[in-house]
Short mmCIF file of C-alpha atoms and ligand atoms in Angstrom, two decimals:
data_model
loop_
_atom_site.label_atom_id
_atom_site.label_comp_id
_atom_site.label_asym_id
_atom_site.label_seq_id
_atom_site.Cartn_x
_atom_site.Cartn_y
_atom_site.Cartn_z
CA MET A 256 98.66 87.88 126.93
CA ARG A 257 95.79 90.39 128.86
CA HIS A 258 96.98 92.91 129.44
CA LYS A 259 95.58 95.36 132.78
CA LYS A 260 95.38 98.40 130.90
CA ASP A 261 94.57 100.28 127.83
CA PRO A 262 97.58 99.96 125.07
CA VAL A 263 100.02 102.58 124.96
CA PHE A 264 100.90 104.22 121.00
CA PRO A 265 104.23 105.55 120.57
CA GLU A 266 105.88 108.87 120.41
CA GLY A 267 105.08 110.56 116.65
CA PHE A 268 103.27 106.67 115.82
CA LEU A 269 101.70 108.08 112.57
CA TRP A 270 97.90 108.43 112.46
CA GLY A 271 96.43 108.57 109.01
CA ALA A 272 94.30 107.47 106.02
CA SER A 273 94.85 105.97 102.53
CA SER A 274 94.24 106.25 98.95
CA ALA A 275 95.26 105.17 95.59
CA ALA A 276 95.76 107.55 92.29
CA TRP A 277 93.29 105.46 89.89
CA GLN A 278 90.15 105.22 93.18
CA VAL A 279 90.97 109.28 94.09
CA GLU A 280 91.97 111.73 91.64
CA GLY A 281 89.90 111.16 88.23
CA ALA A 282 91.42 114.14 85.58
CA THR A 283 91.87 110.42 84.37
CA LEU A 284 92.83 112.56 80.93
CA GLU A 285 93.54 115.63 82.06
CA ASP A 286 97.33 118.30 82.37
CA GLY A 287 98.88 115.29 80.42
CA ARG A 288 97.58 111.90 82.35
CA SER A 289 97.53 109.37 79.82
CA GLN A 290 94.48 105.96 80.04
CA SER A 291 95.83 102.79 82.18
CA VAL A 292 94.67 99.78 81.58
CA ILE A 293 92.73 99.94 85.54
CA ASP A 294 90.99 102.40 83.87
CA LEU A 295 89.73 100.31 80.77
CA ASN A 296 89.05 98.14 83.54
CA SER A 297 87.07 100.15 86.42
CA GLN A 298 85.10 101.12 82.04
CA THR A 299 83.17 96.90 82.73
CA LYS A 300 82.66 97.00 86.16
CA LYS A 301 78.69 97.87 85.28
CA PRO A 302 76.71 98.74 86.26
CA PHE A 303 79.37 101.31 88.46
CA THR A 304 80.77 104.48 87.57
CA ASP A 305 84.60 104.46 86.64
CA ASN A 306 87.67 106.33 87.43
CA SER A 307 86.78 109.00 85.25
CA VAL A 308 86.07 111.00 88.13
CA ALA A 309 86.67 109.56 90.93
CA SER A 310 86.44 111.19 93.98
CA ASP A 311 87.55 113.89 91.72
CA HIS A 312 90.73 114.69 94.34
CA TYR A 313 92.61 116.00 91.94
CA HIS A 314 90.41 119.06 91.71
CA HIS A 315 89.96 118.48 95.94
CA PHE A 316 93.33 117.70 96.71
CA ARG A 317 93.96 121.39 99.08
CA GLU A 318 91.09 120.39 100.87
CA ASP A 319 91.24 117.44 100.77
CA VAL A 320 94.66 118.08 102.68
CA ALA A 321 92.70 120.89 105.03
CA LEU A 322 90.11 118.04 106.71
CA MET A 323 92.68 115.56 107.46
CA LYS A 324 94.94 119.06 109.30
CA GLU A 325 91.61 119.07 110.67
CA CYS A 326 91.00 116.17 112.16
CA GLY A 327 94.43 115.91 112.92
CA PHE A 328 96.29 114.22 110.90
CA THR A 329 100.70 113.22 110.85
CA SER A 330 100.78 110.50 107.39
CA TYR A 331 98.61 110.58 104.81
CA ARG A 332 99.23 107.30 102.19
CA PHE A 333 99.04 107.43 98.92
CA SER A 334 99.66 106.38 94.76
CA MET A 335 100.75 108.50 91.87
CA SER A 336 100.05 107.49 89.19
CA TRP A 337 102.22 106.41 86.41
CA SER A 338 100.44 107.37 83.43
CA ARG A 339 100.42 110.49 85.45
CA ILE A 340 103.92 111.17 84.79
CA ILE A 341 105.09 109.54 82.64
CA PRO A 342 102.32 109.64 80.09
CA ASP A 343 103.50 107.54 76.36
CA SER A 344 106.88 105.61 75.42
CA ASP A 345 109.31 108.06 74.36
CA ARG A 346 109.85 108.72 78.18
CA LYS A 347 109.52 111.86 78.82
CA VAL A 348 108.07 113.07 82.02
CA ASN A 349 104.73 115.08 82.40
CA PRO A 350 105.50 118.72 83.80
CA LEU A 351 102.35 118.70 85.54
CA GLY A 352 102.32 115.67 86.63
CA ILE A 353 105.19 116.25 88.43
CA LYS A 354 103.04 119.94 89.75
CA PHE A 355 100.17 117.79 91.40
CA TYR A 356 102.16 115.69 93.02
CA ASN A 357 104.68 118.06 93.86
CA ASP A 358 101.58 120.95 95.10
CA LEU A 359 99.52 118.42 97.10
CA ILE A 360 103.48 116.88 98.24
CA ASP A 361 103.92 120.34 99.54
CA GLU A 362 101.03 120.52 101.30
CA LEU A 363 101.06 117.81 103.14
CA VAL A 364 104.38 119.02 104.40
CA ALA A 365 103.22 122.79 105.64
CA ALA A 366 99.94 120.92 107.17
CA GLY A 367 102.30 118.46 109.65
CA ILE A 368 101.46 115.03 107.54
CA THR A 369 103.84 113.13 106.99
CA PRO A 370 104.06 111.39 102.75
CA ILE A 371 104.27 107.85 102.25
CA VAL A 372 103.74 106.98 99.16
CA THR A 373 103.09 104.18 97.09
CA LEU A 374 104.67 103.75 93.92
CA TYR A 375 102.26 101.78 92.39
CA HIS A 376 98.96 100.71 93.08
CA TYR A 377 97.37 98.64 90.14
CA ASP A 378 97.23 101.30 87.24
CA MET A 379 99.38 100.68 84.33
CA PRO A 380 100.16 102.81 82.10
CA CYS A 381 98.17 101.70 78.71
CA TRP A 382 101.07 102.93 77.32
CA VAL A 383 103.61 100.20 78.98
CA ASP A 384 100.71 97.28 77.60
CA GLU A 385 100.73 98.27 74.28
CA LYS A 386 104.19 98.29 74.36
CA TYR A 387 105.29 95.65 75.78
CA GLY A 388 102.01 93.20 76.38
CA GLY A 389 101.77 94.16 80.02
CA TRP A 390 103.50 92.54 82.72
CA HIS A 391 104.32 89.93 81.22
CA ASN A 392 107.38 91.12 79.58
CA ARG A 393 110.82 91.63 81.21
CA ALA A 394 110.64 95.11 79.98
CA ILE A 395 108.64 95.87 82.20
CA ILE A 396 111.50 95.87 85.00
CA ASP A 397 113.64 98.73 83.45
CA GLU A 398 110.40 101.08 82.85
CA TYR A 399 109.04 100.42 86.44
CA GLU A 400 112.25 101.11 86.99
CA TYR A 401 113.45 104.74 85.30
CA TYR A 402 109.23 106.02 86.55
CA CYS A 403 110.85 104.48 90.37
CA ARG A 404 113.34 107.41 89.74
CA VAL A 405 111.46 110.16 88.05
CA CYS A 406 109.79 109.63 91.42
CA PHE A 407 112.90 109.28 93.76
CA GLU A 408 114.23 112.13 91.69
CA ASN A 409 111.28 115.00 91.78
CA PHE A 410 110.16 113.54 95.65
CA GLY A 411 112.74 112.62 97.59
CA ASP A 412 113.92 115.23 99.39
CA ARG A 413 110.19 115.26 101.20
CA VAL A 414 108.94 111.54 101.20
CA LYS A 415 111.09 109.26 102.99
CA TYR A 416 108.21 105.84 103.21
CA TRP A 417 107.82 104.86 99.61
CA LEU A 418 106.43 101.72 99.05
CA SER A 419 107.23 99.39 95.86
CA ILE A 420 104.01 97.36 95.54
CA ASN A 421 100.72 97.16 96.34
CA GLU A 422 99.01 93.87 97.03
CA GLN A 423 101.52 91.88 94.75
CA ASN A 424 99.97 88.69 96.74
CA MET A 425 96.31 90.20 95.56
CA GLN A 426 97.25 90.71 91.63
CA ILE A 427 98.33 87.30 91.48
CA CYS A 428 95.21 85.72 93.41
CA TYR A 429 92.77 88.32 91.95
CA GLY A 430 94.61 89.01 88.12
CA ASP A 431 91.05 88.90 86.79
CA TRP A 432 89.86 91.23 89.16
CA LEU A 433 91.90 93.64 88.86
CA GLY A 434 93.57 94.08 84.87
CA VAL A 435 96.48 91.68 86.03
CA SER A 436 95.64 88.98 84.25
CA LYS A 437 95.30 90.11 80.20
CA GLY A 438 96.32 89.14 77.53
CA CYS A 439 97.46 85.55 79.75
CA THR A 440 96.51 82.12 78.08
CA ASP A 441 97.12 80.96 80.62
CA TRP A 442 97.28 82.19 83.48
CA PHE A 443 97.61 79.12 86.44
CA ARG A 444 101.06 79.44 84.65
CA ASP A 445 101.63 82.63 83.42
CA LYS A 446 100.89 83.98 87.23
CA TRP A 447 104.10 83.19 87.88
CA ASP A 448 105.60 84.32 85.96
CA ILE A 449 104.75 87.55 86.58
CA ASN A 450 105.33 87.45 89.20
CA HIS A 451 108.62 87.53 88.99
CA ILE A 452 108.78 89.77 87.35
CA MET A 453 107.17 91.86 89.78
CA ASN A 454 109.42 90.68 92.56
CA LEU A 455 112.28 92.55 90.02
CA CYS A 456 109.85 95.39 89.27
CA HIS A 457 110.47 95.64 93.94
CA ALA A 458 113.56 94.66 94.21
CA LYS A 459 115.21 97.38 91.50
CA ALA A 460 112.40 99.56 92.86
CA VAL A 461 114.69 99.05 96.87
CA LEU A 462 117.86 99.53 95.62
CA ALA A 463 116.63 103.34 93.51
CA CYS A 464 115.03 104.55 96.24
CA HIS A 465 118.44 103.67 99.00
CA GLU A 466 120.69 104.84 96.22
CA MET A 467 118.93 107.77 95.96
CA VAL A 468 117.41 109.40 98.92
CA GLU A 469 119.00 110.20 101.31
CA GLY A 470 116.86 108.68 104.69
CA GLY A 471 115.01 107.15 102.42
CA LYS A 472 112.89 103.87 103.71
CA ILE A 473 110.60 101.52 101.68
CA GLY A 474 108.90 98.37 101.81
CA PRO A 475 106.04 95.91 100.36
CA VAL A 476 102.69 96.24 100.60
CA PRO A 477 101.38 92.97 100.96
CA GLY A 478 97.18 92.64 100.59
CA TYR A 479 97.74 90.06 104.59
CA VAL A 480 93.89 87.74 105.28
CA PRO A 481 95.45 85.49 108.36
CA ILE A 482 93.33 82.01 107.93
CA TYR A 483 91.93 80.54 110.98
CA PRO A 484 92.52 76.52 111.34
CA LYS A 485 87.90 76.34 111.40
CA SER A 486 89.05 73.40 113.83
CA CYS A 487 91.40 71.70 116.10
CA ARG A 488 91.54 68.94 113.28
CA PRO A 489 94.72 68.48 112.19
CA GLU A 490 94.11 67.92 108.46
CA ASP A 491 92.13 71.82 109.15
CA GLN A 492 95.34 73.34 110.41
CA ILE A 493 98.08 72.10 107.65
CA ALA A 494 95.52 73.28 105.23
CA ALA A 495 94.80 77.01 106.64
CA MET A 496 98.83 76.95 106.72
CA ASN A 497 98.50 75.53 102.97
CA ALA A 498 96.47 78.48 102.35
CA GLU A 499 98.64 81.03 104.04
CA GLU A 500 101.25 80.42 102.07
CA LEU A 501 98.68 80.47 98.57
CA THR A 502 97.78 83.66 99.41
CA GLU A 503 99.95 85.43 100.89
CA LYS A 504 104.00 83.72 102.83
CA ILE A 505 105.90 83.32 99.84
CA TRP A 506 105.15 87.05 98.11
CA ASN A 507 106.86 87.69 101.79
CA ASP A 508 108.84 85.09 101.96
CA THR A 509 111.03 86.45 98.75
CA TYR A 510 110.72 89.86 99.76
CA VAL A 511 112.68 89.24 103.44
CA PHE A 512 115.12 86.52 102.53
CA GLY A 513 115.02 87.13 98.50
CA GLU A 514 114.94 83.82 97.16
CA TYR A 515 112.05 81.32 96.60
CA SER A 516 110.72 78.71 99.74
CA GLY A 517 110.56 74.88 99.96
CA PHE A 518 106.99 75.20 99.83
CA VAL A 519 106.37 76.82 96.86
CA LYS A 520 108.68 75.49 95.04
CA LYS A 521 107.61 72.39 95.72
CA TYR A 522 104.34 73.91 94.40
CA TRP A 523 105.51 74.99 91.43
CA GLU A 524 107.54 71.20 90.48
CA GLU A 525 104.73 69.41 91.57
CA ASN A 526 101.88 71.08 89.02
CA ASP A 527 104.01 71.75 86.21
CA ILE A 528 105.15 74.83 86.23
CA HIS A 529 107.41 76.08 85.58
CA PRO A 530 108.68 80.55 85.72
CA ASP A 531 111.41 81.88 83.94
CA ILE A 532 114.41 82.87 86.40
CA ARG A 533 117.11 83.95 84.68
CA PRO A 534 120.63 83.93 86.02
CA GLY A 535 121.71 87.07 88.08
CA ASP A 536 117.37 87.64 89.24
CA MET A 537 118.26 86.15 92.04
CA GLU A 538 120.53 87.74 93.47
CA LEU A 539 119.24 91.04 92.74
CA ILE A 540 116.17 90.33 94.20
CA LYS A 541 118.06 88.89 97.49
CA SER A 542 120.18 92.02 97.00
CA ALA A 543 117.46 94.39 98.16
CA LYS A 544 116.92 94.55 101.47
CA ILE A 545 112.98 96.32 103.14
CA ASP A 546 112.72 98.33 106.06
CA PHE A 547 109.65 97.20 107.06
CA PHE A 548 106.51 96.43 105.10
CA ALA A 549 103.41 97.93 105.03
CA VAL A 550 100.41 95.39 106.27
CA ASN A 551 96.59 96.16 104.02
CA CYS A 552 95.11 93.65 106.59
CA TYR A 553 91.02 94.50 106.60
CA ARG A 554 89.41 90.98 107.70
CA SER A 555 90.80 87.05 108.00
CA ASP A 556 89.17 83.80 106.33
CA VAL A 557 88.63 79.80 107.46
CA GLY A 558 90.45 77.87 106.41
CA MET A 559 90.15 73.43 106.36
CA ALA A 560 90.80 70.73 105.16
CA PRO A 561 89.51 70.58 101.18
CA ASP A 562 86.99 67.69 100.01
CA ASP A 563 89.23 66.36 96.77
CA SER A 564 85.85 65.28 94.24
CA TYR A 565 85.85 69.00 92.63
CA VAL A 566 87.42 72.51 92.20
CA GLN A 567 85.58 76.32 93.20
CA GLU A 568 87.18 79.02 92.93
CA ILE A 569 86.83 81.94 94.96
CA GLY A 570 83.64 83.54 93.91
CA LEU A 571 83.48 86.96 95.30
CA ASN A 572 81.04 89.10 96.34
CA LYS A 573 79.68 92.10 93.25
CA TYR A 574 77.09 93.55 94.70
CA GLY A 575 77.31 93.66 98.96
CA ARG A 576 73.79 91.56 99.03
CA LYS A 577 74.86 89.21 101.73
CA GLY A 578 75.25 86.05 101.37
CA GLU A 579 76.98 86.35 98.22
CA PHE A 580 80.41 85.95 98.72
CA VAL A 581 81.53 81.80 97.72
CA TYR A 582 83.72 80.44 98.88
CA THR A 583 87.61 78.16 97.79
CA ASN A 584 88.16 74.91 97.63
CA LEU A 585 91.89 73.73 96.15
CA PRO A 586 91.63 69.69 96.24
CA GLY A 587 94.83 69.40 97.71
CA GLU A 588 95.59 72.65 98.76
CA TYR A 589 92.86 74.23 101.24
CA ALA A 590 89.08 75.65 101.79
CA LEU A 591 87.52 78.82 103.46
CA ASP A 592 84.64 79.05 105.43
CA ARG A 593 82.58 81.07 107.57
CA ASN A 594 83.40 82.80 110.79
CA PRO A 595 80.55 82.02 112.51
CA TYR A 596 82.15 83.73 115.73
CA VAL A 597 81.74 86.44 113.39
CA GLU A 598 79.92 89.50 111.60
CA THR A 599 80.53 90.39 108.54
CA THR A 600 79.83 93.27 106.92
CA ASP A 601 77.61 93.61 103.09
CA TRP A 602 80.48 92.30 100.75
CA ASP A 603 81.05 89.04 103.67
CA TRP A 604 84.16 90.60 103.92
CA HIS A 605 84.51 89.08 108.23
CA ILE A 606 84.87 92.13 110.12
CA ASP A 607 87.33 90.76 112.75
CA GLY A 608 90.21 93.26 114.97
CA THR A 609 91.59 90.55 116.43
CA CYS A 610 93.03 89.36 112.60
CA MET A 611 94.37 92.74 113.20
CA ARG A 612 96.87 92.12 116.17
CA TYR A 613 96.98 88.23 115.21
CA ALA A 614 98.85 89.28 111.75
CA LEU A 615 101.61 91.70 113.22
CA ARG A 616 102.09 89.24 116.07
CA TYR A 617 102.25 86.44 112.55
CA MET A 618 104.11 89.08 110.67
CA TRP A 619 106.11 90.11 113.81
CA ASP A 620 106.94 86.61 114.61
CA HIS A 621 108.34 85.50 110.95
CA TYR A 622 110.39 88.51 109.74
CA HIS A 623 111.32 90.77 112.37
CA LEU A 624 110.12 93.59 110.87
CA PRO A 625 108.88 97.35 111.54
CA MET A 626 105.69 97.72 110.29
CA VAL A 627 102.62 99.97 109.59
CA ILE A 628 99.42 99.71 108.53
CA THR A 629 99.16 101.01 105.40
CA GLU A 630 94.91 99.79 104.82
CA ALA A 631 91.67 98.06 106.78
CA GLY A 632 88.67 99.72 106.29
CA PHE A 633 85.30 99.14 106.67
CA GLY A 634 82.74 99.02 103.31
CA ALA A 635 79.78 100.28 103.82
CA HIS A 636 76.60 101.23 101.48
CA GLU A 637 75.94 104.80 102.57
CA ASP A 638 73.82 108.35 101.17
CA LEU A 639 73.45 111.70 103.50
CA GLY A 640 69.82 111.14 106.09
CA GLU A 641 68.11 113.29 106.27
CA ASP A 642 69.68 115.53 108.47
CA GLY A 643 72.31 115.59 105.67
CA LYS A 644 74.71 113.40 107.58
CA ILE A 645 76.36 110.32 106.91
CA HIS A 646 75.56 108.82 111.74
CA ASP A 647 78.31 105.80 110.28
CA GLN A 648 78.65 103.71 114.59
CA TYR A 649 79.35 101.04 112.60
CA ARG A 650 82.33 102.26 111.27
CA ILE A 651 83.45 103.89 114.34
CA ASP A 652 82.34 99.92 115.96
CA TYR A 653 84.72 98.39 112.87
CA LEU A 654 87.82 100.22 113.71
CA ARG A 655 87.72 100.87 117.72
CA ASP A 656 88.34 97.41 117.70
CA TYR A 657 91.20 97.50 114.51
CA ILE A 658 93.18 100.25 116.14
CA TYR A 659 92.65 98.86 120.01
CA ASN A 660 94.29 96.10 118.91
CA VAL A 661 97.50 97.33 116.60
CA GLY A 662 97.92 98.59 120.44
CA LEU A 663 97.75 95.22 121.72
CA ALA A 664 99.38 94.56 119.32
CA ILE A 665 102.26 96.97 120.60
CA GLU A 666 102.04 95.98 124.17
CA ASP A 667 102.14 91.65 122.34
CA GLY A 668 106.21 93.57 121.51
CA VAL A 669 105.93 94.39 117.94
CA GLU A 670 107.28 97.22 116.10
CA VAL A 671 104.06 99.25 114.88
CA PHE A 672 104.77 102.89 113.47
CA GLY A 673 101.27 104.00 112.42
CA PHE A 674 97.66 103.58 111.21
CA ASN A 675 96.86 104.05 107.75
CA PRO A 676 92.83 102.46 107.42
CA TRP A 677 91.07 102.59 104.12
CA SER A 678 89.67 105.45 103.24
CA PHE A 679 90.26 109.21 104.09
CA THR A 680 87.36 110.55 101.77
CA ASP A 681 85.26 108.66 99.83
CA LEU A 682 86.92 106.92 96.90
CA LEU A 683 86.11 104.59 94.07
CA SER A 684 86.01 100.95 95.21
CA THR A 685 88.07 98.29 92.91
CA GLY A 686 84.72 96.18 91.81
CA ASN A 687 82.06 98.28 93.39
CA GLY A 688 81.48 102.34 92.08
CA MET A 689 81.31 104.41 95.05
CA ALA A 690 78.51 101.25 95.72
CA LYS A 691 80.53 101.10 98.08
CA ARG A 692 82.28 103.86 100.15
CA TYR A 693 85.24 103.71 103.43
CA GLY A 694 85.46 106.48 103.48
CA LEU A 695 85.56 108.98 107.03
CA VAL A 696 84.42 111.72 104.63
CA PHE A 697 81.51 111.74 102.99
CA VAL A 698 82.06 112.35 99.25
CA ASN A 699 78.61 113.17 97.47
CA THR A 700 78.15 111.26 94.15
CA THR A 701 76.83 108.31 92.96
CA ASP A 702 77.66 106.00 90.25
CA ASP A 703 74.59 107.70 88.34
CA ASP A 704 74.44 110.62 89.65
CA PRO A 705 77.69 112.87 89.28
CA ARG A 706 76.27 115.24 92.17
CA ASP A 707 77.85 118.71 92.82
CA TYR A 708 81.42 115.90 94.71
CA LYS A 709 81.64 117.96 98.21
CA ARG A 710 82.81 116.77 101.47
CA TYR A 711 80.99 116.08 104.53
CA LYS A 712 82.38 115.03 107.26
CA LYS A 713 80.98 111.39 108.57
CA ASP A 714 80.56 110.79 112.16
CA SER A 715 83.67 108.79 111.96
CA PHE A 716 85.59 111.71 111.18
CA ASP A 717 84.53 112.78 114.89
CA TRP A 718 85.96 110.21 116.74
CA TYR A 719 88.38 109.08 114.43
CA SER A 720 89.94 112.64 115.00
CA ALA A 721 89.68 112.51 119.38
CA LEU A 722 91.46 109.30 118.73
CA ILE A 723 94.69 110.93 117.45
CA ARG A 724 94.70 113.96 118.90
CA SER A 725 95.12 112.08 122.29
CA ASN A 726 97.41 109.81 120.63
CA GLY A 727 95.22 106.53 121.31
CA LYS A 728 93.63 107.64 124.59
CA GLU A 729 90.46 108.45 123.85
CA TRP A 730 88.39 105.28 122.55
CA GLY A 731 84.97 107.28 123.75
CA CYS A 732 84.46 103.96 125.58
CA ASP A 733 86.16 101.92 128.29
CA MET A 734 87.92 99.41 126.49
CA SER A 735 88.21 97.54 128.96
CA ASP A 736 86.09 94.79 127.81
CA TRP A 737 87.94 94.94 125.11
CA ARG A 738 91.56 93.68 126.74
CA ASN A 739 89.72 90.35 127.62
CA TYR A 740 89.15 88.51 124.86
CA THR A 741 87.76 85.60 127.44
CA LYS A 742 84.87 88.66 127.20
CA ARG A 743 84.78 88.50 123.59
CA SER A 744 84.01 85.75 123.54
CA GLU A 745 80.98 85.93 125.21
CA ILE A 746 80.35 88.97 122.59
CA ALA A 747 81.24 86.40 120.31
CA SER A 748 78.47 83.45 121.62
CA ASP A 749 76.26 85.98 121.76
CA ILE A 750 76.99 86.43 118.14
CA ARG A 751 76.42 82.89 117.36
CA GLU A 752 73.15 82.18 118.89
CA LYS A 753 71.50 85.68 117.10
CA LEU A 754 73.38 83.41 114.02
CA GLY A 755 71.08 80.16 115.65
CA LYS A 756 74.12 78.50 115.81
CA SER A 757 75.90 76.17 119.01
CA GLU A 758 78.26 73.96 118.14
CA LEU A 759 80.80 74.22 116.55
C1 BG6 B 4 92.90 96.46 99.45
C2 BG6 B 4 93.04 97.27 97.66
O1 BG6 B 4 93.25 95.80 99.02
O2 BG6 B 4 91.65 96.88 99.31
C3 BG6 B 4 92.21 98.16 97.84
O3 BG6 B 4 94.44 98.08 98.07
C4 BG6 B 4 91.18 98.43 97.81
O4 BG6 B 4 92.75 99.47 96.64
C5 BG6 B 4 90.33 98.13 98.92
O5 BG6 B 4 90.17 99.80 97.03
C6 BG6 B 4 89.16 97.49 99.02
O6 BG6 B 4 88.91 96.24 98.60
P1 BG6 B 4 87.55 96.84 97.65
O7 BG6 B 4 87.00 95.56 96.78
O8 BG6 B 4 86.73 96.90 98.14
O9 BG6 B 4 87.63 98.40 96.92
#
């Protein structure tokens, strides 16, 4: 539908930004925190820095919250570190860990900012891994539930929005990159056991939240990359659907319907995969009713019928040099490809605001649950300019396009209650240290030179602040062309020309 006016964001819409403990806090061995598996994983990503200091948010959190307030935030999505709260297998709660999160939450609440808390964002404590062999052991379910209950008990009076596990789908799809496959010998099959255990952990968190947090709401956080068919060739359409199934839909269906879909069961059968699903498991999963979806959506991809003669696993662009991304080709399932209608970041991520509208409509059509955006963002190589500033017009353009499309989805009838892009300050990327920055606020440190961690507002900070303060009215330019998607396709054909591709 082409809407006649700019979108109207609902009163009380939650405007903020997003982070994760292991990527922003630093202080990994301070005040009783113990090491987590992702800390060790980050040490393997040379030449990039690890997460031992990150953005030093642990020591700058009051200044960071003051900046959020200055920007006009009404929400902040962050995660808690399991190994800061429960540093050892004796299950003793670390009072200094509780104090840190209490102080952060109090600071936010005093600033009028609603906390949205992720319980688990890739950071399993090393003691869980050492004692149980990580995600592969069902004993983790009790440990995770215990940890969640400690969080609900200590923070549930002030935190009403909870997120169970960040991007479970991506952890299964990219197990090696995110350290989840550690200790596995047959990842192709083992990942489905791990996935099932994660589903049980998620379910325990949902049930405990509803039991312990008065007025508490909880949801999962899928990482959603919408897949467009490369052409109207029927085989491309089915391949795009296969890709959506195997990278995200399988997970969302289980969260909502409490059962594994016919698609995934058939996939297991045909690939000789037999996840360890025990009596009572599916009843538990089904009983855990989620309240909303937290959606992470940065980019789209293009799906097409695969070439059955070879296998190509995805090859991530690891250094931010355009063109290094290697697209998946999975015989019998799908292949992915570059979308020539849109530009890319230096890491070859498609820049495509329309994918946000697509994602929200797709999720709404399938599940009819409210949504909050918990991640979207533009990763870039950046440093302070000679004028001591960061002029990140590319990030403003990206955010404008994505947020406007959230608004268009709202106008299309989708229920969305907040937008929290990645990230507020610069923070450690999953694989590129400080070389890939997402923040609205620059943190003065680099991979090889720690500098002084001083905060500098980027141009995107001021642009976003004006938008927030007007509740989504001040875009900084005339948006009528942005509503018109045929006009947008003219813009796309300019891009196509630039790329030198005339026929598609
Ligand atoms: C999301 C993750 O998938 O993508 C974040 O939840 C991550 O933890 C973000 O940082 C961006 O990815 P990257 O690899 O650029 O840091």
